[in-house]
């Protein structure tokens, strides 16, 4: 794979898991899938992927369509509501697969819930085989269990495939010492250990997910999804955002 990175210090990551919230597929304030937003994120990922010598896997959330706790509204029970959220991640994964293939990168969707007319079931060895063949692998269906989030799914899959890093693209520039949306003086943290992040209850990822990364020594890098070029920088090993190690 050719390297086209403008970065002087380019150190391509070997195996990467990129976690995107479902919000990556919409314009702010809207829900569902916005085709233009989908095209843009797919092109950015495809460009970043071509640049690095990495094996790329993706976990995409479903919150743009359905979030179990938020959207059940006391009418749909939690388990069914979470199951609907997991189905939402499959819808998003199929959309991203099409858009990535349109952008020229072969992609496979592996799901943790059985829906085999639409996507292959998740089998670790199968995922590794796809990566060997230069395909991007999208893990859909979350963990396959209610009461979890796609952050936990990302931490789980990253641990299972021995990812070198979990890249979490978010709405803000990284991890702050307090909520930057509420506190204008919140300070961006550049590096922090997992243990400190857990102890300080910094709200950038759920604690179960972070604990799994700690246990399996998967570093996490948090950066702003909306800053153009950030995915490429992160894939090429640049210090963008916050590193949790
Ligand atoms: N979900 C679940 N188990 C999982 C992953 C996800 O039940 O392992 C459900 C849960 O209801 C969640 C929804 O799917 O709210 C969408 O996932 P998430 O909220 O993590 O999406 P994101 O915020 O990343 O778009």
XYZ file of C-alpha atoms and ligand atoms in Angstrom:
270
model
C 0.000 0.000 0.000
C 1.498 3.352 -0.972
C 2.137 6.016 1.633
C 0.925 9.513 0.789
C 1.015 11.129 4.183
C 1.981 14.807 4.408
C 3.143 14.217 7.989
C 6.920 14.141 8.547
C 6.583 11.863 11.531
C 4.250 9.415 9.878
C 4.284 6.179 11.856
C 1.425 4.177 10.418
C -0.458 2.101 12.957
C -0.584 -1.558 12.249
C -4.083 -2.546 13.257
C -6.641 0.099 14.087
C -10.186 0.175 15.366
C -11.994 3.401 14.546
C -15.082 4.131 16.667
C -17.559 6.553 15.149
C -20.782 7.669 16.740
C -23.876 7.332 14.561
C -23.931 11.132 14.632
C -21.154 11.014 12.031
C -23.863 10.273 9.455
C -26.104 13.255 10.115
C -26.098 17.022 10.157
C -26.426 18.508 13.634
C -29.942 18.489 14.997
C -31.213 15.906 12.515
C -31.724 12.163 12.725
C -31.466 9.250 10.303
C -28.796 9.153 7.605
C -27.816 12.159 5.550
C -26.382 10.933 2.218
C -24.008 13.903 1.908
C -22.639 13.464 5.443
C -22.271 9.730 4.754
C -20.378 10.389 1.507
C -18.052 12.877 3.187
C -17.142 10.640 6.108
C -16.645 7.635 3.795
C -14.359 9.634 1.507
C -12.358 10.860 4.465
C -11.965 7.323 5.820
C -11.075 5.922 2.380
C -8.458 8.638 1.881
C -6.947 8.044 5.331
C -6.958 4.280 4.752
C -5.115 4.556 1.432
C -2.534 6.710 3.134
C -1.475 4.473 5.995
C -0.123 0.941 6.077
C -2.869 0.012 8.475
C -5.460 -2.670 8.804
C -8.675 -0.809 9.505
C -11.733 -1.920 11.419
C -14.690 0.285 12.304
C -17.398 0.240 14.954
C -20.192 2.618 14.079
C -22.850 3.534 16.653
C -26.571 3.781 16.006
C -27.551 6.850 18.004
C -28.548 8.794 14.868
C -31.404 6.304 14.474
C -32.107 4.842 17.903
C -30.634 4.977 21.409
C -32.059 2.414 23.794
C -32.339 4.476 26.960
C -33.226 7.784 25.332
C -35.749 6.642 22.748
C -37.750 3.936 24.521
C -39.724 6.722 26.234
C -41.072 4.417 28.941
C -43.200 2.659 26.331
C -40.668 0.227 24.890
C -38.967 -1.959 27.468
C -35.206 -1.540 27.849
C -34.214 -4.855 26.281
C -36.328 -4.346 23.176
C -35.199 -0.758 22.958
C -31.537 -1.790 23.115
C -32.189 -4.505 20.524
C -33.569 -1.775 18.267
C -30.391 0.221 18.878
C -28.298 -2.732 17.801
C -30.369 -3.060 14.626
C -29.720 0.633 14.022
C -25.975 -0.057 14.039
C -26.516 -2.674 11.319
C -28.416 -0.142 9.177
C -25.573 2.354 9.604
C -22.929 -0.280 8.853
C -24.618 -1.240 5.571
C -24.838 2.423 4.609
C -21.160 2.989 5.393
C -20.170 -0.158 3.505
C -21.873 1.124 0.353
C -20.318 4.555 0.708
C -16.820 3.155 1.341
C -17.091 0.854 -1.667
C -18.301 3.805 -3.729
C -15.125 5.548 -2.539
C -13.125 2.578 -3.850
C -12.317 0.499 -0.747
C -13.522 -3.107 -0.432
C -15.414 -3.457 2.842
C -17.091 -6.248 4.772
C -19.729 -6.007 7.487
C -19.570 -8.567 10.300
C -22.409 -8.576 12.807
C -22.769 -9.920 16.303
C -26.499 -10.507 15.812
C -27.677 -13.119 13.323
C -28.953 -11.360 10.255
C -27.081 -13.406 7.721
C -29.016 -12.376 4.618
C -27.568 -8.911 5.126
C -24.099 -9.420 6.586
C -21.644 -12.100 7.708
C -21.691 -13.221 11.319
C -18.809 -11.995 13.463
C -16.058 -14.608 13.585
C -12.691 -13.333 14.771
C -10.632 -15.363 12.309
C -12.854 -14.275 9.451
C -12.299 -10.644 10.442
C -8.518 -11.151 10.448
C -8.683 -12.840 7.043
C -10.578 -9.886 5.577
C -7.952 -7.539 6.999
C -5.148 -9.609 5.412
C -6.921 -9.179 2.089
C -6.926 -5.392 2.438
C -10.593 -4.967 3.251
C -11.976 -2.569 5.793
C -14.044 -4.502 8.331
C -17.101 -2.906 9.941
C -18.265 -4.555 13.150
C -22.032 -4.111 13.423
C -24.618 -5.110 16.017
C -22.666 -3.780 19.002
C -21.720 -6.502 21.483
C -24.893 -8.409 20.586
C -26.237 -7.781 24.100
C -28.575 -5.184 25.587
C -27.368 -2.873 28.383
C -24.135 -2.142 26.520
C -23.028 0.643 24.213
C -21.050 0.656 21.021
C -18.093 2.042 23.030
C -18.033 -1.296 24.820
C -18.358 -3.083 21.477
C -15.383 -1.086 20.193
C -13.284 -1.927 23.273
C -14.280 -5.592 23.017
C -13.497 -5.970 19.315
C -10.282 -3.951 19.652
C -9.173 -6.327 22.417
C -10.208 -9.428 20.466
C -8.324 -8.492 17.314
C -5.305 -7.169 19.270
C -5.685 -3.688 17.852
C -2.710 -1.370 18.318
C -5.041 1.518 19.038
C -8.700 2.405 19.432
C -9.406 5.732 17.754
C -12.526 7.421 19.043
C -13.801 10.253 16.863
C -16.064 12.553 18.886
C -17.828 15.930 18.785
C -15.046 17.768 20.669
C -11.248 18.050 20.379
C -10.417 15.340 22.897
C -10.732 14.698 26.618
C -11.256 17.762 28.838
C -10.911 18.192 32.592
C -14.619 19.178 32.624
C -17.445 19.317 30.072
C -16.363 21.882 27.427
C -20.001 22.389 26.391
C -20.855 23.591 29.910
C -17.569 25.096 31.082
C -15.844 27.562 28.701
C -12.641 27.236 30.791
C -12.430 23.468 30.409
C -8.865 22.399 29.581
C -7.956 19.863 26.930
C -5.837 17.017 28.302
C -3.177 15.733 25.900
C -2.163 12.537 27.659
C -3.673 10.667 30.566
C -3.450 7.151 31.953
C -6.487 4.875 31.906
C -6.464 4.675 35.690
C -6.508 8.444 36.103
C -9.243 8.822 33.477
C -11.371 6.251 35.310
C -10.659 7.757 38.750
C -11.534 11.289 37.567
C -14.710 9.992 35.884
C -13.991 11.914 32.699
C -17.061 11.418 30.541
C -15.611 10.601 27.121
C -16.253 6.862 27.018
C -18.158 4.532 29.298
C -16.162 3.145 32.181
C -16.746 -0.511 31.248
C -15.219 0.144 27.826
C -12.246 1.981 29.273
C -11.636 -0.744 31.839
C -11.540 -3.323 29.050
C -8.958 -1.251 27.163
C -6.883 -0.946 30.336
C -7.002 -4.672 30.979
C -5.996 -5.519 27.418
C -3.534 -2.654 26.983
C -5.283 -1.064 24.018
C -4.395 2.648 23.926
C -7.283 4.980 23.131
C -7.000 8.203 21.153
C -9.882 10.688 21.276
C -10.123 13.450 18.685
C -12.576 15.718 16.891
C -14.460 14.046 14.069
C -15.451 17.386 12.537
C -11.904 18.659 11.986
C -11.013 17.713 8.420
C -7.928 15.524 8.164
C -8.057 14.312 11.786
C -8.805 10.711 10.870
C -5.793 10.649 8.568
C -3.572 12.236 11.214
C -4.718 9.742 13.837
C -4.227 6.791 11.474
C -0.723 8.024 10.743
C 0.142 8.125 14.435
C 0.073 11.876 14.967
C -0.599 13.253 18.437
C -3.991 14.711 17.587
C -6.506 15.009 20.454
C -5.974 13.052 23.674
C -4.109 9.805 24.193
C -5.176 7.468 26.993
C -2.490 4.908 27.693
N -26.671 -1.161 22.022
C -26.819 -2.268 22.838
N -25.750 -3.106 22.996
C -24.546 -2.880 22.419
C -24.398 -1.737 21.614
C -25.473 -0.888 21.423
O -27.877 -2.502 23.384
O -23.625 -3.691 22.610
C -27.838 -0.294 21.757
C -28.110 0.739 22.859
O -29.481 0.904 22.984
C -27.484 2.004 22.271
C -27.815 1.843 20.799
O -27.650 0.441 20.560
O -28.053 3.161 22.806
C -26.932 2.629 19.849
O -25.585 2.539 20.247
P -24.792 3.799 20.852
O -25.721 4.578 21.736
O -23.551 3.306 21.461
O -24.495 4.611 19.516
P -23.674 5.961 19.298
O -23.958 6.869 20.474
O -22.214 5.600 19.254
O -24.160 6.493 17.989
